[in-house]
Short mmCIF file of C-alpha atoms and ligand atoms in Angstrom, two decimals:
data_model
loop_
_atom_site.label_atom_id
_atom_site.label_comp_id
_atom_site.label_asym_id
_atom_site.label_seq_id
_atom_site.Cartn_x
_atom_site.Cartn_y
_atom_site.Cartn_z
CA UNK A 1325 12.64 25.38 -36.67
CA UNK A 1326 11.51 27.17 -39.78
CA UNK A 1327 7.80 27.91 -40.22
CA UNK A 1328 6.26 29.53 -43.17
CA UNK A 1329 4.41 32.74 -42.04
CA UNK A 1330 0.94 31.73 -43.24
CA UNK A 1331 1.33 28.66 -41.02
CA UNK A 1332 1.99 30.88 -37.91
CA UNK A 1333 -0.89 33.05 -38.54
CA UNK A 1334 -3.25 29.85 -39.05
CA UNK A 1335 -1.89 28.70 -35.69
CA UNK A 1336 -2.17 32.20 -33.85
CA UNK A 1337 -5.63 32.16 -35.40
CA UNK A 1338 -6.74 28.96 -34.07
CA UNK A 1339 -5.43 29.67 -30.67
CA UNK A 1340 -7.53 32.93 -30.44
CA UNK A 1341 -10.65 31.20 -31.75
CA UNK A 1342 -10.85 29.23 -28.48
CA UNK A 1343 -13.27 31.03 -26.21
CA UNK A 1344 -11.40 32.20 -23.40
CA UNK A 1345 -11.36 30.34 -20.02
CA UNK A 1346 -13.13 27.26 -21.88
CA UNK A 1347 -10.00 25.01 -22.73
CA UNK A 1348 -10.60 23.02 -19.60
CA UNK A 1349 -14.01 21.60 -17.92
CA UNK A 1350 -14.65 23.52 -15.06
CA UNK A 1351 -13.30 21.63 -12.11
CA UNK A 1352 -16.47 20.19 -10.05
CA UNK A 1353 -15.93 20.77 -6.35
CA UNK A 1354 -15.03 17.46 -5.04
CA UNK A 1355 -16.79 15.69 -2.44
CA UNK A 1356 -14.68 16.36 0.84
CA UNK A 1357 -13.46 13.00 2.25
CA UNK A 1358 -14.18 13.84 5.45
CA UNK A 1359 -16.95 16.53 5.06
CA UNK A 1360 -17.63 16.65 8.99
CA UNK A 1361 -13.64 17.91 9.56
CA UNK A 1362 -14.32 21.87 9.47
CA UNK A 1363 -12.45 23.08 12.22
CA UNK A 1364 -9.11 21.31 12.81
CA UNK A 1365 -6.28 22.33 15.13
CA UNK A 1366 -3.18 21.35 16.63
CA UNK A 1367 -1.21 22.19 19.55
CA UNK A 1368 1.77 20.80 21.25
CA UNK A 1369 5.76 21.22 21.38
CA UNK A 1370 8.68 20.49 18.38
CA UNK A 1371 7.35 16.86 17.40
CA UNK A 1372 3.99 18.52 16.33
CA UNK A 1373 5.74 21.50 14.84
CA UNK A 1374 7.82 19.49 12.74
CA UNK A 1375 11.16 21.18 13.96
CA UNK A 1376 13.50 20.88 10.93
CA UNK A 1377 11.31 19.06 8.40
CA UNK A 1378 10.87 20.58 5.23
CA UNK A 1379 10.70 24.33 4.67
CA UNK A 1380 10.00 26.50 7.78
CA UNK A 1381 6.86 27.97 8.41
CA UNK A 1382 7.40 30.43 11.11
CA UNK A 1383 10.72 31.89 13.11
CA UNK A 1384 9.32 32.15 16.63
CA UNK A 1385 7.83 28.34 16.98
CA UNK A 1386 10.01 26.67 14.58
CA UNK A 1387 7.02 25.16 12.77
CA UNK A 1388 7.70 23.35 9.32
CA UNK A 1389 5.37 22.27 6.13
CA UNK A 1390 6.52 18.61 6.29
CA UNK A 1391 5.16 18.23 10.23
CA UNK A 1392 2.67 15.57 10.47
CA UNK A 1393 -0.03 18.52 11.34
CA UNK A 1394 0.56 20.62 8.45
CA UNK A 1395 0.47 17.23 6.40
CA UNK A 1396 -2.70 16.16 7.05
CA UNK A 1397 -4.09 19.52 6.52
CA UNK A 1398 -2.82 20.21 3.19
CA UNK A 1399 -2.62 16.65 1.95
CA UNK A 1400 -3.73 13.25 3.89
CA UNK A 1401 -7.26 14.81 5.15
CA UNK A 1402 -8.03 15.69 1.37
CA UNK A 1403 -9.37 18.93 0.00
CA UNK A 1404 -12.50 20.61 2.01
CA UNK A 1405 -13.26 24.28 0.96
CA UNK A 1406 -14.49 24.81 4.21
CA UNK A 1407 -11.72 23.48 6.66
CA UNK A 1408 -9.66 25.56 8.77
CA UNK A 1409 -6.21 24.72 10.62
CA UNK A 1410 -5.27 26.67 13.29
CA UNK A 1411 -1.58 25.25 13.92
CA UNK A 1412 -0.76 26.27 17.25
CA UNK A 1413 2.23 23.79 18.26
CA UNK A 1414 5.03 25.61 19.53
CA UNK A 1415 8.77 24.20 19.77
CA UNK A 1416 10.11 23.79 23.70
CA UNK A 1417 6.32 23.99 24.99
CA UNK A 1418 5.78 21.96 28.09
CA UNK A 1419 2.38 20.87 28.83
CA UNK A 1420 1.58 23.66 30.53
CA UNK A 1421 2.22 26.10 27.64
CA UNK A 1422 -0.07 24.08 26.10
CA UNK A 1423 -2.94 24.73 28.32
CA UNK A 1424 -1.84 28.15 29.14
CA UNK A 1425 -0.70 29.67 26.05
CA UNK A 1426 -2.13 27.53 22.95
CA UNK A 1427 -5.26 25.91 23.71
CA UNK A 1428 -6.94 29.46 24.92
CA UNK A 1429 -6.65 30.81 21.61
CA UNK A 1430 -8.96 28.52 20.04
CA UNK A 1431 -12.56 30.05 20.39
CA UNK A 1432 -15.05 27.98 18.56
CA UNK A 1433 -15.42 23.89 19.07
CA UNK A 1434 -13.18 21.88 16.98
CA UNK A 1435 -14.18 18.67 14.83
CA UNK A 1436 -10.68 17.50 14.91
CA UNK A 1437 -7.51 18.25 17.44
CA UNK A 1438 -4.19 16.59 17.50
CA UNK A 1439 -1.64 16.91 20.27
CA UNK A 1440 1.80 16.10 20.87
CA UNK A 1441 2.67 16.88 24.38
CA UNK A 1442 4.77 15.63 27.56
CA UNK A 1443 8.30 14.92 26.26
CA UNK A 1444 9.62 18.59 27.54
CA UNK A 1445 7.71 17.97 30.75
CA UNK A 1446 9.95 14.96 31.62
CA UNK A 1447 13.09 17.12 30.62
CA UNK A 1448 13.78 15.24 27.08
CA UNK A 1449 16.54 17.93 25.96
CA UNK A 1450 18.55 17.70 29.08
CA UNK A 1451 18.64 14.21 28.86
CA UNK A 1452 19.78 14.04 25.12
CA UNK A 1453 22.18 16.78 25.83
CA UNK A 1454 24.21 15.24 29.03
CA UNK A 1455 23.78 11.45 27.61
CA UNK A 1456 24.34 12.00 23.78
CA UNK A 1457 25.57 14.88 22.26
CA UNK A 1458 26.90 16.90 24.91
CA UNK A 1459 26.50 20.40 22.98
CA UNK A 1460 26.88 22.06 26.10
CA UNK A 1461 29.58 20.61 28.63
CA UNK A 1462 28.45 18.54 31.14
CA UNK A 1463 29.68 16.83 34.43
CA UNK A 1464 30.63 13.17 34.98
CA UNK A 1465 27.06 11.69 36.38
CA UNK A 1466 24.80 14.34 34.61
CA UNK A 1467 23.48 11.53 31.99
CA UNK A 1468 22.27 9.64 35.02
CA UNK A 1469 20.88 12.00 37.06
CA UNK A 1470 19.08 13.42 34.02
CA UNK A 1471 17.88 9.78 33.32
CA UNK A 1472 16.72 9.64 37.30
CA UNK A 1473 14.76 13.05 37.03
CA UNK A 1474 13.01 12.02 33.67
CA UNK A 1475 11.94 8.52 35.65
CA UNK A 1476 10.83 10.38 38.65
CA UNK A 1477 8.52 12.74 36.77
CA UNK A 1478 7.01 9.84 34.66
CA UNK A 1479 6.13 7.99 37.96
CA UNK A 1480 5.23 10.69 40.10
CA UNK A 1481 1.46 10.72 39.90
CA UNK A 1482 1.32 14.53 40.35
CA UNK A 1483 3.80 15.05 37.50
CA UNK A 1484 3.35 13.99 33.78
CA UNK A 1485 0.29 11.92 34.54
CA UNK A 1486 -1.47 14.82 36.29
CA UNK A 1487 -0.58 17.66 33.86
CA UNK A 1488 -1.53 15.52 30.93
CA UNK A 1489 -4.61 14.67 32.27
CA UNK A 1490 -5.29 18.71 32.77
CA UNK A 1491 -4.09 19.24 29.21
CA UNK A 1492 -6.87 16.62 27.71
CA UNK A 1493 -9.51 18.07 30.04
CA UNK A 1494 -8.48 21.45 28.84
CA UNK A 1495 -8.73 20.24 25.40
CA UNK A 1496 -12.30 18.72 26.12
CA UNK A 1497 -13.65 22.15 26.45
CA UNK A 1498 -12.78 22.86 22.98
CA UNK A 1499 -14.49 20.24 21.32
CA UNK A 1500 -17.38 19.78 19.49
CA UNK A 1501 -19.36 18.01 21.76
CA UNK A 1502 -21.38 15.83 19.26
CA UNK A 1503 -18.47 14.05 17.50
CA UNK A 1504 -15.21 16.00 17.84
CA UNK A 1505 -12.08 13.85 17.95
CA UNK A 1506 -8.67 14.25 19.91
CA UNK A 1507 -5.84 12.50 18.60
CA UNK A 1508 -2.76 12.28 21.08
CA UNK A 1509 0.46 11.01 19.72
CA UNK A 1510 3.27 9.42 21.61
CA UNK A 1511 6.98 9.69 20.69
CA UNK A 1512 9.18 6.71 19.12
CA UNK A 1513 11.89 5.30 20.79
CA UNK A 1514 15.19 6.72 18.98
CA UNK A 1515 17.62 3.59 18.95
CA UNK A 1516 18.21 -0.05 17.52
CA UNK A 1517 19.58 -2.31 20.48
CA UNK A 1518 20.35 -5.42 18.58
CA UNK A 1519 24.14 -5.56 18.02
CA UNK A 1520 27.15 -3.77 19.32
CA UNK A 1521 28.47 -1.65 16.31
CA UNK A 1522 27.50 1.60 17.86
CA UNK A 1523 29.18 1.05 21.22
CA UNK A 1524 32.06 2.46 20.18
CA UNK A 1525 30.04 5.45 18.87
CA UNK A 1526 29.83 9.10 20.41
CA UNK A 1527 28.05 12.19 19.18
CA UNK A 1528 29.58 14.32 21.89
CA UNK A 1529 30.57 17.37 20.51
CA UNK A 1530 32.63 19.29 23.39
CA UNK A 1531 34.72 16.30 23.74
CA UNK A 1532 38.11 17.77 22.36
CA UNK A 1533 37.71 21.41 24.31
CA UNK A 1534 36.82 19.86 27.76
CA UNK A 1535 39.37 16.41 27.67
CA UNK A 1536 39.04 16.28 31.45
CA UNK A 1537 35.29 15.48 30.82
CA UNK A 1538 34.18 12.29 29.95
CA UNK A 1539 32.25 11.66 26.36
CA UNK A 1540 29.57 9.66 26.29
CA UNK A 1541 29.11 6.43 24.13
CA UNK A 1542 26.03 5.12 22.41
CA UNK A 1543 26.72 2.13 24.34
CA UNK A 1544 23.82 -0.48 24.06
CA UNK A 1545 23.03 0.01 27.58
CA UNK A 1546 22.54 3.75 27.23
CA UNK A 1547 20.43 3.08 24.18
CA UNK A 1548 18.40 0.32 25.76
CA UNK A 1549 17.42 2.79 28.68
CA UNK A 1550 16.53 5.84 26.66
CA UNK A 1551 14.44 3.58 24.57
CA UNK A 1552 12.70 2.65 27.76
CA UNK A 1553 12.28 5.97 28.85
CA UNK A 1554 10.35 6.58 25.77
CA UNK A 1555 8.08 3.64 26.14
CA UNK A 1556 7.66 4.87 29.83
CA UNK A 1557 6.39 8.12 28.52
CA UNK A 1558 4.34 6.32 26.15
CA UNK A 1559 2.59 4.21 28.58
CA UNK A 1560 1.21 7.20 31.02
CA UNK A 1561 0.45 9.22 27.81
CA UNK A 1562 -1.79 6.00 26.44
CA UNK A 1563 -3.30 5.46 30.02
CA UNK A 1564 -4.19 9.23 29.99
CA UNK A 1565 -5.54 9.25 26.81
CA UNK A 1566 -8.03 6.32 27.36
CA UNK A 1567 -9.21 7.59 30.38
CA UNK A 1568 -10.00 10.72 28.71
CA UNK A 1569 -12.88 9.69 27.07
CA UNK A 1570 -14.33 8.06 24.39
CA UNK A 1571 -13.10 10.35 21.71
CA UNK A 1572 -9.55 10.53 22.58
CA UNK A 1573 -7.31 8.33 20.86
CA UNK A 1574 -3.96 7.48 21.25
CA UNK A 1575 -1.41 7.40 18.19
CA UNK A 1576 1.24 4.58 18.96
CA UNK A 1577 3.91 4.45 15.84
CA UNK A 1578 7.03 3.44 17.65
CA UNK A 1579 6.54 -0.11 16.21
CA UNK A 1580 6.19 1.19 12.53
CA UNK A 1581 9.31 3.00 13.04
CA UNK A 1582 10.98 -0.08 14.33
CA UNK A 1583 9.60 -2.19 11.61
CA UNK A 1584 11.20 0.15 8.87
CA UNK A 1585 14.56 0.30 10.47
CA UNK A 1586 14.23 4.16 11.06
CA UNK A 1587 16.29 4.47 14.45
CA UNK A 1588 19.69 4.88 14.81
CA UNK A 1589 22.04 2.11 15.58
CA UNK A 1590 19.65 -0.35 13.43
CA UNK A 1591 21.44 -3.71 13.20
CA UNK A 1592 24.35 -3.79 10.92
CA UNK A 1593 24.48 0.15 10.54
CA UNK A 1594 27.49 1.88 10.80
CA UNK A 1595 26.98 5.21 12.71
CA UNK A 1596 27.22 8.26 12.07
CA UNK A 1597 25.15 7.57 8.60
CA UNK A 1598 22.94 10.62 8.67
CA UNK A 1599 21.55 10.18 5.50
CA UNK A 1600 20.62 6.28 5.65
CA UNK A 1601 17.49 5.92 3.22
CA UNK A 1602 14.85 4.96 5.72
CA UNK A 1603 16.47 6.84 9.06
CA UNK A 1604 13.32 8.62 9.99
CA UNK A 1605 15.20 11.13 12.61
CA UNK A 1606 17.79 13.64 11.84
CA UNK A 1607 21.62 13.61 13.05
CA UNK A 1608 24.42 15.60 12.94
CA UNK A 1609 24.90 15.94 8.92
CA UNK A 1610 21.48 14.93 7.95
CA UNK A 1611 20.69 17.18 4.69
CA UNK A 1612 17.12 16.01 3.18
CA UNK A 1613 16.81 15.97 -0.58
CA UNK A 1614 15.87 19.95 -1.36
CA UNK A 1615 16.56 20.84 2.17
CA UNK A 1616 15.53 24.18 3.06
CA UNK A 1617 15.35 24.30 7.08
CA UNK A 1618 18.19 26.71 7.91
CA UNK A 1619 16.32 29.36 5.76
CA UNK A 1620 18.38 32.62 5.82
CA UNK A 1621 21.12 30.41 8.00
CA UNK A 1622 24.61 29.66 6.97
CA UNK A 1623 25.14 26.83 9.70
CA UNK A 1624 26.45 23.32 8.48
CA UNK A 1625 24.46 20.52 9.28
CA UNK A 1626 27.28 18.88 11.21
CA UNK A 1627 28.30 21.53 13.83
CA UNK A 1628 32.00 21.05 14.30
CA UNK A 1629 33.66 22.80 17.42
CA UNK A 1630 34.40 26.10 15.55
CA UNK A 1631 31.03 26.47 14.36
CA UNK A 1632 30.11 25.74 17.65
CA UNK A 1633 32.47 28.74 18.82
CA UNK A 1634 30.83 30.81 15.95
CA UNK A 1635 27.65 30.48 17.34
CA UNK A 1636 28.67 31.14 20.90
CA UNK A 1637 29.94 34.36 19.64
CA UNK A 1638 27.05 35.86 17.54
CA UNK A 1639 24.37 34.45 20.39
CA UNK A 1640 26.34 36.70 22.98
CA UNK A 1641 26.39 39.62 20.55
CA UNK A 1642 22.66 39.33 20.00
CA UNK A 1643 21.92 38.29 23.41
CA UNK A 1644 24.21 41.27 25.33
CA UNK A 1645 22.41 39.98 28.58
CA UNK A 1646 24.15 36.60 28.25
CA UNK A 1647 27.55 35.74 29.22
CA UNK A 1648 29.39 32.75 29.76
CA UNK A 1649 31.22 31.59 33.07
CA UNK A 1650 34.39 29.86 33.74
CA UNK A 1651 32.89 26.56 33.34
CA UNK A 1652 31.23 27.40 30.21
CA UNK A 1653 27.80 27.72 31.37
CA UNK A 1654 25.29 30.25 29.84
CA UNK A 1655 24.49 32.83 32.40
CA UNK A 1656 21.70 35.34 32.15
CA UNK A 1657 22.99 38.89 33.95
CA UNK A 1658 19.30 39.94 34.03
CA UNK A 1659 18.12 36.94 36.21
CA UNK A 1660 21.14 37.68 38.75
CA UNK A 1661 19.79 41.29 38.85
CA UNK A 1662 15.90 40.35 39.21
CA UNK A 1663 16.66 37.37 41.98
CA UNK A 1664 19.27 39.35 43.85
CA UNK A 1665 22.75 38.64 44.68
CA UNK A 1666 22.24 35.23 45.75
CA UNK A 1667 20.82 34.53 42.31
CA UNK A 1668 23.47 32.51 39.76
CA UNK A 1669 21.60 33.58 36.62
CA UNK A 1670 22.34 30.09 34.91
CA UNK A 1671 19.67 29.32 32.27
CA UNK A 1672 20.27 25.90 32.05
CA UNK A 1673 19.22 24.02 28.61
CA UNK A 1674 16.81 26.41 28.12
CA UNK A 1675 20.23 27.92 25.80
CA UNK A 1676 18.89 25.17 23.63
CA UNK A 1677 16.28 26.92 22.27
CA UNK A 1678 18.72 29.91 20.86
CA UNK A 1679 21.01 27.44 18.65
CA UNK A 1680 19.83 27.24 14.97
CA UNK A 1681 17.43 24.36 13.84
CA UNK A 1682 19.66 22.59 11.92
CA UNK A 1683 21.11 21.25 15.01
CA UNK A 1684 18.32 21.44 17.27
CA UNK A 1685 16.80 19.02 15.09
CA UNK A 1686 18.66 16.03 16.12
CA UNK A 1687 16.44 13.71 17.73
CA UNK A 1688 13.36 15.07 15.52
CA UNK A 1689 11.69 13.40 12.93
CA UNK A 1690 12.56 13.91 9.09
CA UNK A 1691 9.48 14.13 6.98
CA UNK A 1692 9.25 10.12 6.72
CA UNK A 1693 8.50 10.16 10.31
CA UNK A 1694 5.85 12.64 9.83
CA UNK A 1695 4.57 10.96 7.06
CA UNK A 1696 4.07 7.46 9.23
CA UNK A 1697 1.89 9.67 12.16
CA UNK A 1698 -0.16 11.33 9.38
CA UNK A 1699 -1.07 7.98 7.97
CA UNK A 1700 -1.57 6.28 10.97
CA UNK A 1701 -4.36 9.57 11.99
CA UNK A 1702 -5.76 9.08 8.28
CA UNK A 1703 -6.20 5.35 8.63
CA UNK A 1704 -7.99 5.66 12.16
CA UNK A 1705 -10.32 8.54 10.79
CA UNK A 1706 -11.12 6.30 8.16
CA UNK A 1707 -11.79 3.13 10.27
CA UNK A 1708 -13.56 4.96 13.30
CA UNK A 1709 -14.75 8.14 11.62
CA UNK A 1710 -16.25 10.70 13.79
CA UNK A 1711 -16.74 10.75 17.38
CA UNK A 1712 -19.67 9.78 19.57
CA UNK A 1713 -21.69 12.37 21.93
CA UNK A 1714 -20.49 12.37 25.24
CA UNK A 1715 -22.99 11.49 27.87
CA UNK A 1716 -23.60 14.28 30.19
CA UNK A 1717 -22.24 12.27 33.17
CA UNK A 1718 -19.15 11.50 31.47
CA UNK A 1719 -18.33 15.23 30.96
C1 NAG B 1178 -18.84 25.31 2.27
O1 NAG B 1178 -19.38 26.50 3.06
C2 NAG B 1178 -20.30 26.98 1.61
C3 NAG B 1178 -21.26 28.43 2.49
O2 NAG B 1178 -21.28 27.97 3.86
C4 NAG B 1178 -21.52 25.72 1.19
O3 NAG B 1178 -22.20 26.54 0.40
C5 NAG B 1178 -21.06 24.70 0.73
O4 NAG B 1178 -21.90 23.62 0.53
C6 NAG B 1178 -19.85 24.21 1.68
N1 NAG B 1178 -19.07 22.90 1.29
C7 NAG B 1178 -18.54 21.88 1.55
C8 NAG B 1178 -18.21 20.99 0.72
O5 NAG B 1178 -19.51 21.62 3.11
C1 NAG B 1179 2.61 20.61 36.00
O1 NAG B 1179 2.09 21.65 35.90
C2 NAG B 1179 2.30 22.47 37.26
C3 NAG B 1179 1.05 23.77 36.99
O2 NAG B 1179 0.99 24.34 35.69
C4 NAG B 1179 3.60 22.70 36.81
O3 NAG B 1179 4.22 23.60 38.01
C5 NAG B 1179 4.61 21.84 36.80
O4 NAG B 1179 6.03 22.61 36.37
C6 NAG B 1179 4.22 21.11 35.56
N1 NAG B 1179 5.55 19.73 35.87
C7 NAG B 1179 6.09 19.48 34.69
C8 NAG B 1179 6.74 18.20 34.89
O5 NAG B 1179 5.96 20.18 33.80
C1 NAG B 1180 35.90 0.06 19.82
O1 NAG B 1180 37.33 0.34 19.97
C2 NAG B 1180 38.43 -0.19 20.16
C3 NAG B 1180 39.35 1.06 20.86
O2 NAG B 1180 39.62 1.93 19.95
C4 NAG B 1180 38.90 -1.11 19.26
O3 NAG B 1180 40.01 -1.85 19.85
C5 NAG B 1180 37.77 -1.84 18.95
O4 NAG B 1180 37.75 -2.40 17.54
C6 NAG B 1180 36.41 -1.09 18.36
N1 NAG B 1180 35.30 -1.69 18.55
C7 NAG B 1180 34.51 -1.90 17.48
C8 NAG B 1180 33.28 -2.74 17.67
O5 NAG B 1180 34.59 -0.82 16.63
C1 NAG B 1181 -1.83 1.65 32.52
O1 NAG B 1181 -3.21 1.13 33.22
C2 NAG B 1181 -3.23 -0.15 33.11
C3 NAG B 1181 -4.33 -0.49 33.56
O2 NAG B 1181 -5.02 0.22 34.29
C4 NAG B 1181 -2.19 -0.25 34.29
O3 NAG B 1181 -1.92 -1.65 34.71
C5 NAG B 1181 -0.72 -0.01 33.77
O4 NAG B 1181 0.21 -0.06 35.14
C6 NAG B 1181 -0.77 1.29 33.51
N1 NAG B 1181 0.53 1.75 33.02
C7 NAG B 1181 1.32 2.79 33.28
C8 NAG B 1181 2.46 3.25 32.67
O5 NAG B 1181 0.49 3.89 33.87
C1 NAG B 1182 13.37 28.16 1.60
O1 NAG B 1182 13.08 29.22 2.48
C2 NAG B 1182 13.36 30.54 2.29
C3 NAG B 1182 13.38 31.14 3.35
O2 NAG B 1182 12.83 30.84 4.57
C4 NAG B 1182 12.20 30.79 1.30
O3 NAG B 1182 11.88 32.10 1.02
C5 NAG B 1182 12.01 29.92 0.05
O4 NAG B 1182 10.71 29.78 -0.61
C6 NAG B 1182 12.42 28.25 0.61
N1 NAG B 1182 12.82 27.66 -0.16
C7 NAG B 1182 11.81 26.94 -0.81
C8 NAG B 1182 11.80 25.72 -2.30
O5 NAG B 1182 10.80 26.23 -0.19
C1 NAG B 1183 16.99 34.96 10.27
O1 NAG B 1183 16.56 34.39 11.13
C2 NAG B 1183 16.65 34.77 12.55
C3 NAG B 1183 16.86 33.67 13.36
O2 NAG B 1183 17.97 33.22 13.53
C4 NAG B 1183 15.23 35.46 12.47
O3 NAG B 1183 15.10 36.13 13.91
C5 NAG B 1183 15.19 36.21 11.23
O4 NAG B 1183 13.73 37.07 11.30
C6 NAG B 1183 15.33 35.59 10.38
N1 NAG B 1183 15.38 36.89 9.06
C7 NAG B 1183 15.01 36.68 7.90
C8 NAG B 1183 15.11 37.66 6.88
O5 NAG B 1183 14.45 35.77 7.85
C1 NAG B 1184 17.16 37.09 30.19
O1 NAG B 1184 16.45 37.74 31.37
C2 NAG B 1184 15.54 38.64 30.99
C3 NAG B 1184 14.72 38.70 32.16
O2 NAG B 1184 13.85 38.01 32.77
C4 NAG B 1184 14.61 37.78 29.66
O3 NAG B 1184 13.89 38.80 29.66
C5 NAG B 1184 15.52 37.56 28.63
O4 NAG B 1184 14.70 37.06 27.97
C6 NAG B 1184 16.20 36.34 29.22
N1 NAG B 1184 17.33 36.64 27.92
C7 NAG B 1184 17.57 34.57 27.16
C8 NAG B 1184 17.96 34.91 26.09
O5 NAG B 1184 16.88 34.02 28.04
#
């Protein structure tokens, strides 16, 4: 467009005549929605770290910016100039890690704490590996064995219940005794079980390399069994939370995911359907809008056997202390030396944590799932507000 130079001069003069910095009225400091929440921390495992959801915040613990703790601090709780957030959750953490590595770093009393934990105590990763994706070869019967062991830890009073109770007792010492609130977040069941469309589906990865081993199928019986196990874990977490005191609140979101049809194998869904709108979990091949979770990686979201082979070669190069035995099990040679000639050095499922996040995040929540949890916590804070002063006798 052509403008006479005199007009340009006029426009420029007008712009320059505006006093610097006064084009917009100064923004008033908003009154915080929750003025009492000044010190906020989040502990737990990969469900709290938000493994795979959004953009990665760190490498060692795989924390992501669409995790419910980060969403609470940056969005749901609203602006508060004086609120700090210690995001201590770390992928792979057990309750023992929460108690020994995460909670001790908190030095000042907290007004708000969120906890996701217990799944790794029960062995969720070995269960999902041997019953569903078999990214590492499994023997016949491994799935049943892993499920039995999971139930043992859920029902044995000295395992999940005891360790989670100790975790909450340890958390209590970190709270503002006047009104600090702790939210303990449960888990959601993974599968719909209303029809048989999934019965023939397998997400097993190693099937073609080891045709001698049976593949796992997502039969309705297995789906029910895995959902029941999640329910049983929630039952223990709920009880332990209620027993911990009046300022401990349990976050139940399984029913919300169910109502939204957010699980795998929902009625009428032909799996695999990794990018189904409304699916709240990652599946092989899920790519979210604006997905950036691989960061510097070049791994495809849906691993093929050749991708796994490449990953195996790169991992062996990166970790010269590791090797693969003739049954394709992972061995850490340093452990053999440390343990003497008898030690086999097998590292079992801990190899899982060396996989790229875009594979590890399968069975973890997509951003929409984290929004559910954050919204429930926000709603509860609006309804129930701050905690109450604990009776001395209760401590
Ligand atoms: C934040 O802290 C400053 C300094 O202590 C104080 O003046 C201000 O009122 C606080 N703001 C809120 C919203 O608590
Ligand atoms: C429970 O805690 C004890 C002691 O910290 C630990 O040895 C044990 O492995 C834990 N149990 C589970 C199931 O994580
Ligand atoms: C399951 O697989 C069998 C054999 O491949 C096939 O005949 C059957 O139609 C499949 N059932 C469904 C529900 O896809
Ligand atoms: C939870 O507590 C209730 C009441 O004390 C009890 O009936 C129930 O069996 C407990 N559930 C679990 C899973 O521990
Ligand atoms: C994607 O990830 C890279 C590496 O972590 C980061 O530098 C970049 O800012 C991210 N991009 C977006 C859009 O989040
Ligand atoms: C790339 O990813 C690896 C982990 O897979 C990490 O250790 C390394 O720091 C990353 N490099 C950059 C430049 O982000
Ligand atoms: C192998 O074992 C050594 C000695 O315990 C340990 O330092 C190292 O981290 C292990 N490597 C892996 C990849 O787990």
